[in-house]
Amino acid sequence: MSKSIKVAVLGAAGRMGATVCRAVEEAADLELVARLDAGDTVDADALAGADVAIDFTVPAATEANVHAVLDAGAHAVVGTTGWDEASRGRVTEHLERVNAARAGQDGLGVLIAPNFGLSAVLAMTFAAKAARYFESAEVVELHHPDKVDAPSGTARHTAAAIARARSEAGLAAMPDATETGVEARGADVDGVRVHAVRLRGLVAHEEILFGNVGEQLVIRQDSFDRASFMPGVLLAVREVVSRPGLTVGLENVLDLS
């Protein structure tokens, strides 16, 4: 039997963190060696020899956690949102430094996923493929009211992928004659409007709407329980140990060609 992957969970006391801990404990090829939460120091001693640290904390803490994990010599899988180009760039630079110093050792990897739900990843992938064929596109994300960021990382990732596909296809800006009440049109993510709903009873949901004259395409994804994210989280843990550098998006470790 191959050696099990040792895992530490950051944000272990939260709802997602607790679910991740249970999933790791139930996986035959993984071993949960540390549970950390707010106020705990993230260093080699606290990580207790973990090969991979999973971060489900808060946007204000996640980047510092990742840097600390790398300094401790572990890989990182990140489900916390709030990342932007600048913070991802700092992690890339840190990875280059630590991996250059790891002579004779495998390079460290960081996998940041806006969403670990397989249905969500597929929805984002389908949306990117469809974007070049429609004049209009908008994204609606729906979450529970305890979520601290808006729009969600998933929605931003989706909108950015749509925008890239439209740009590569040479499409013009989407039609929008709005002159008043522009604030009601949602956030502008690279020219794609994103609307955020916060409602008790929801977990995580996304609709991507495309329109042409006389037709509409709607791609919808619903996550009803946090357990739905666990197959993606465990896949990321198994993959990140053999993927040096920064990987953004679970779609990059799935065979979606």
CSV table of C-alpha atoms in Angstrom, one decimal:
chain,number,residue,atom,x,y,z
A,1,MET,CA,0.0,0.0,0.0
A,2,SER,CA,1.3,3.5,-0.9
A,3,LYS,CA,2.1,5.9,1.9
A,4,SER,CA,-0.9,8.0,3.1
A,5,ILE,CA,-0.9,11.7,2.6
A,6,LYS,CA,-0.8,13.6,5.9
A,7,VAL,CA,-3.3,16.5,6.1
A,8,ALA,CA,-3.8,19.5,8.3
A,9,VAL,CA,-7.0,21.5,8.2
A,10,LEU,CA,-7.0,25.3,8.8
A,11,GLY,CA,-10.4,26.6,9.9
A,12,ALA,CA,-11.2,23.2,11.3
A,13,ALA,CA,-13.9,24.5,13.7
A,14,GLY,CA,-16.0,26.1,10.9
A,15,ARG,CA,-18.7,24.4,9.0
A,16,MET,CA,-16.7,23.7,6.0
A,17,GLY,CA,-13.6,22.9,8.0
A,18,ALA,CA,-15.4,20.3,10.1
A,19,THR,CA,-16.8,18.7,7.0
A,20,VAL,CA,-13.4,18.5,5.5
A,21,CYS,CA,-12.0,16.9,8.7
A,22,ARG,CA,-14.6,14.2,8.5
A,23,ALA,CA,-13.9,13.5,4.8
A,24,VAL,CA,-10.2,13.3,5.4
A,25,GLU,CA,-10.6,10.9,8.3
A,26,GLU,CA,-12.9,8.7,6.2
A,27,ALA,CA,-10.5,8.5,3.2
A,28,ALA,CA,-8.3,5.4,3.3
A,29,ASP,CA,-5.3,7.1,1.7
A,30,LEU,CA,-5.3,10.3,3.8
A,31,GLU,CA,-4.4,10.9,7.5
A,32,LEU,CA,-5.6,13.9,9.5
A,33,VAL,CA,-2.7,15.0,11.6
A,34,ALA,CA,-3.7,18.6,12.7
A,35,ARG,CA,-6.7,20.8,13.2
A,36,LEU,CA,-6.0,24.5,13.4
A,37,ASP,CA,-8.4,27.4,13.9
A,38,ALA,CA,-8.5,31.2,14.5
A,39,GLY,CA,-5.7,32.2,16.9
A,40,ASP,CA,-3.5,29.1,16.2
A,41,THR,CA,0.0,29.7,14.9
A,42,VAL,CA,0.6,28.2,11.5
A,43,ASP,CA,4.1,26.8,11.5
A,44,ALA,CA,5.9,23.4,11.1
A,45,ASP,CA,5.2,22.4,14.7
A,46,ALA,CA,1.4,23.1,14.4
A,47,LEU,CA,1.2,21.4,11.1
A,48,ALA,CA,2.6,18.2,12.7
A,49,GLY,CA,4.4,16.9,9.7
A,50,ALA,CA,1.5,17.5,7.2
A,51,ASP,CA,2.2,17.0,3.6
A,52,VAL,CA,-0.8,19.2,2.6
A,53,ALA,CA,-2.6,21.9,4.5
A,54,ILE,CA,-6.2,22.6,3.5
A,55,ASP,CA,-7.3,26.2,4.1
A,56,PHE,CA,-11.0,27.0,4.7
A,57,THR,CA,-10.6,30.1,6.9
A,58,VAL,CA,-11.6,33.7,6.0
A,59,PRO,CA,-10.4,36.0,3.2
A,60,ALA,CA,-8.5,38.2,5.7
A,61,ALA,CA,-6.3,35.3,6.9
A,62,THR,CA,-5.9,33.0,3.9
A,63,GLU,CA,-2.9,34.5,2.1
A,64,ALA,CA,-0.8,34.7,5.3
A,65,ASN,CA,-1.8,31.1,6.0
A,66,VAL,CA,-0.6,30.0,2.6
A,67,HIS,CA,2.8,31.7,3.0
A,68,ALA,CA,3.2,30.2,6.5
A,69,VAL,CA,2.3,26.7,5.1
A,70,LEU,CA,5.0,27.1,2.3
A,71,ASP,CA,7.5,28.2,4.9
A,72,ALA,CA,6.7,25.1,6.9
A,73,GLY,CA,7.5,22.9,3.8
A,74,ALA,CA,3.9,21.8,3.0
A,75,HIS,CA,1.7,22.0,0.0
A,76,ALA,CA,-1.6,24.0,0.2
A,77,VAL,CA,-5.1,23.4,-1.0
A,78,VAL,CA,-7.2,26.6,-0.6
A,79,GLY,CA,-11.0,26.9,-0.6
A,80,THR,CA,-11.1,30.4,0.9
A,81,THR,CA,-12.2,33.1,-1.5
A,82,GLY,CA,-10.9,36.7,-1.7
A,83,TRP,CA,-7.9,36.1,-3.9
A,84,ASP,CA,-6.9,38.6,-6.6
A,85,GLU,CA,-4.2,38.9,-9.2
A,86,ALA,CA,-1.8,40.6,-6.7
A,87,SER,CA,-2.2,38.0,-4.0
A,88,ARG,CA,-1.9,35.2,-6.4
A,89,GLY,CA,1.3,36.8,-7.8
A,90,ARG,CA,2.8,37.0,-4.3
A,91,VAL,CA,2.2,33.3,-3.8
A,92,THR,CA,3.7,32.5,-7.2
A,93,GLU,CA,6.8,34.4,-6.2
A,94,HIS,CA,7.0,32.6,-2.9
A,95,LEU,CA,6.7,29.3,-4.6
A,96,GLU,CA,9.5,30.1,-6.9
A,97,ARG,CA,11.8,31.0,-4.0
A,98,VAL,CA,11.0,28.0,-1.8
A,99,ASN,CA,11.1,25.5,-4.7
A,100,ALA,CA,14.5,26.9,-5.9
A,101,ALA,CA,15.8,26.2,-2.5
A,102,ARG,CA,14.5,22.6,-2.3
A,103,ALA,CA,17.5,21.0,-4.1
A,104,GLY,CA,16.8,17.4,-4.7
A,105,GLN,CA,13.3,17.6,-3.3
A,106,ASP,CA,9.9,17.7,-5.1
A,107,GLY,CA,8.6,21.2,-5.5
A,108,LEU,CA,5.7,22.5,-3.4
A,109,GLY,CA,2.4,23.3,-4.9
A,110,VAL,CA,-0.6,25.5,-4.1
A,111,LEU,CA,-4.1,24.8,-5.5
A,112,ILE,CA,-6.6,27.5,-5.1
A,113,ALA,CA,-10.2,26.6,-6.1
A,114,PRO,CA,-13.0,29.1,-6.2
A,115,ASN,CA,-15.3,26.0,-5.9
A,116,PHE,CA,-14.7,22.4,-5.2
A,117,GLY,CA,-18.2,21.2,-6.2
A,118,LEU,CA,-17.9,19.1,-9.4
A,119,SER,CA,-21.2,20.5,-10.7
A,120,ALA,CA,-19.9,24.0,-10.2
A,121,VAL,CA,-16.6,23.3,-11.9
A,122,LEU,CA,-18.5,21.8,-14.9
A,123,ALA,CA,-20.9,24.7,-15.0
A,124,MET,CA,-18.0,27.2,-15.2
A,125,THR,CA,-16.3,25.1,-17.9
A,126,PHE,CA,-19.5,24.9,-19.9
A,127,ALA,CA,-20.0,28.6,-19.5
A,128,ALA,CA,-16.5,29.4,-20.9
A,129,LYS,CA,-17.2,27.2,-23.9
A,130,ALA,CA,-20.6,28.8,-24.6
A,131,ALA,CA,-19.5,32.5,-24.1
A,132,ARG,CA,-18.2,33.0,-27.6
A,133,TYR,CA,-21.5,32.2,-29.2
A,134,PHE,CA,-23.8,34.7,-27.3
A,135,GLU,CA,-24.2,38.4,-27.5
A,136,SER,CA,-25.1,38.8,-23.8
A,137,ALA,CA,-24.1,37.0,-20.6
A,138,GLU,CA,-24.7,37.6,-16.9
A,139,VAL,CA,-24.1,35.6,-13.7
A,140,VAL,CA,-26.3,35.3,-10.7
A,141,GLU,CA,-24.9,33.7,-7.5
A,142,LEU,CA,-27.0,32.7,-4.5
A,143,HIS,CA,-25.6,31.9,-1.1
A,144,HIS,CA,-26.5,31.8,2.6
A,145,PRO,CA,-26.4,35.2,4.4
A,146,ASP,CA,-23.4,34.2,6.6
A,147,LYS,CA,-21.0,34.4,3.6
A,148,VAL,CA,-18.7,37.4,4.1
A,149,ASP,CA,-17.7,38.2,0.5
A,150,ALA,CA,-19.7,39.2,-2.5
A,151,PRO,CA,-19.7,38.4,-5.4
A,152,SER,CA,-18.5,34.9,-4.6
A,153,GLY,CA,-15.2,33.6,-5.8
A,154,THR,CA,-17.0,31.2,-8.0
A,155,ALA,CA,-19.0,33.9,-9.7
A,156,ARG,CA,-15.9,36.0,-10.2
A,157,HIS,CA,-14.0,33.1,-11.7
A,158,THR,CA,-17.0,32.3,-14.0
A,159,ALA,CA,-17.3,35.9,-15.2
A,160,ALA,CA,-13.6,36.2,-15.8
A,161,ALA,CA,-13.6,33.1,-17.9
A,162,ILE,CA,-16.6,34.3,-19.9
A,163,ALA,CA,-14.8,37.6,-20.4
A,164,ARG,CA,-11.6,35.9,-21.7
A,165,ALA,CA,-13.6,33.7,-24.1
A,166,ARG,CA,-15.5,36.7,-25.5
A,167,SER,CA,-12.2,38.7,-25.9
A,168,GLU,CA,-10.5,35.8,-27.7
A,169,ALA,CA,-13.6,35.5,-30.0
A,170,GLY,CA,-13.3,39.2,-30.8
A,171,LEU,CA,-16.8,40.0,-29.5
A,172,ALA,CA,-17.9,43.6,-28.8
A,173,ALA,CA,-19.0,44.9,-25.4
A,174,MET,CA,-22.4,43.5,-24.4
A,175,PRO,CA,-25.5,45.7,-25.1
A,176,ASP,CA,-26.8,47.6,-22.1
A,177,ALA,CA,-28.7,50.9,-22.4
A,178,THR,CA,-29.0,51.5,-18.7
A,179,GLU,CA,-28.7,55.2,-17.8
A,180,THR,CA,-30.1,55.4,-14.3
A,181,GLY,CA,-29.9,52.9,-11.4
A,182,VAL,CA,-26.7,51.4,-12.6
A,183,GLU,CA,-26.0,50.2,-9.1
A,184,ALA,CA,-28.9,47.7,-9.5
A,185,ARG,CA,-27.0,46.1,-12.4
A,186,GLY,CA,-24.7,44.2,-10.1
A,187,ALA,CA,-20.9,44.1,-10.0
A,188,ASP,CA,-18.8,44.5,-13.2
A,189,VAL,CA,-16.3,41.7,-13.5
A,190,ASP,CA,-14.2,42.3,-16.6
A,191,GLY,CA,-17.4,43.6,-18.4
A,192,VAL,CA,-19.6,40.8,-17.2
A,193,ARG,CA,-22.4,41.7,-14.7
A,194,VAL,CA,-22.5,39.5,-11.6
A,195,HIS,CA,-25.5,39.6,-9.2
A,196,ALA,CA,-25.2,38.3,-5.6
A,197,VAL,CA,-28.2,37.0,-3.6
A,198,ARG,CA,-27.9,36.4,0.2
A,199,LEU,CA,-30.9,34.4,1.5
A,200,ARG,CA,-31.4,32.1,4.5
A,201,GLY,CA,-31.9,28.5,3.5
A,202,LEU,CA,-29.5,28.7,0.6
A,203,VAL,CA,-26.1,26.9,0.5
A,204,ALA,CA,-24.3,27.7,-2.8
A,205,HIS,CA,-26.0,28.2,-6.2
A,206,GLU,CA,-25.1,29.8,-9.5
A,207,GLU,CA,-27.0,30.6,-12.7
A,208,ILE,CA,-25.1,31.7,-15.9
A,209,LEU,CA,-27.5,33.3,-18.4
A,210,PHE,CA,-26.6,33.7,-22.1
A,211,GLY,CA,-28.8,35.5,-24.7
A,212,ASN,CA,-29.1,36.1,-28.4
A,213,VAL,CA,-31.9,37.5,-30.4
A,214,GLY,CA,-34.7,34.9,-30.0
A,215,GLU,CA,-32.9,32.4,-27.8
A,216,GLN,CA,-31.6,31.9,-24.3
A,217,LEU,CA,-29.2,29.4,-22.6
A,218,VAL,CA,-29.3,29.0,-18.8
A,219,ILE,CA,-26.6,26.9,-17.0
A,220,ARG,CA,-27.6,26.3,-13.4
A,221,GLN,CA,-25.7,24.6,-10.6
A,222,ASP,CA,-27.0,23.9,-7.0
A,223,SER,CA,-25.1,22.7,-4.0
A,224,PHE,CA,-27.5,21.6,-1.3
A,225,ASP,CA,-25.0,20.3,1.3
A,226,ARG,CA,-21.3,21.0,2.0
A,227,ALA,CA,-20.7,17.3,1.6
A,228,SER,CA,-20.9,17.9,-2.1
A,229,PHE,CA,-17.6,19.7,-2.1
A,230,MET,CA,-15.7,16.9,-0.5
A,231,PRO,CA,-14.9,14.8,-3.6
A,232,GLY,CA,-13.3,17.9,-5.1
A,233,VAL,CA,-11.3,18.7,-2.0
A,234,LEU,CA,-9.9,15.2,-1.7
A,235,LEU,CA,-9.1,15.2,-5.4
A,236,ALA,CA,-7.2,18.5,-4.9
A,237,VAL,CA,-5.2,17.0,-2.0
A,238,ARG,CA,-4.2,14.0,-4.0
A,239,GLU,CA,-3.2,16.1,-7.0
A,240,VAL,CA,-1.4,19.1,-5.4
A,241,VAL,CA,1.5,16.9,-4.2
A,242,SER,CA,2.5,16.3,-7.8
A,243,ARG,CA,1.8,19.8,-9.2
A,244,PRO,CA,4.6,22.2,-8.3
A,245,GLY,CA,3.7,25.9,-8.5
A,246,LEU,CA,0.3,27.6,-8.4
A,247,THR,CA,-2.8,26.0,-9.9
A,248,VAL,CA,-6.0,28.1,-9.9
A,249,GLY,CA,-9.3,26.2,-10.5
A,250,LEU,CA,-10.1,22.6,-9.9
A,251,GLU,CA,-10.9,22.3,-13.6
A,252,ASN,CA,-7.1,22.1,-14.2
A,253,VAL,CA,-6.9,18.7,-12.5
A,254,LEU,CA,-10.0,17.2,-14.2
A,255,ASP,CA,-10.0,15.7,-17.7
A,256,LEU,CA,-12.4,18.1,-19.3
A,257,SER,CA,-11.0,18.3,-22.8
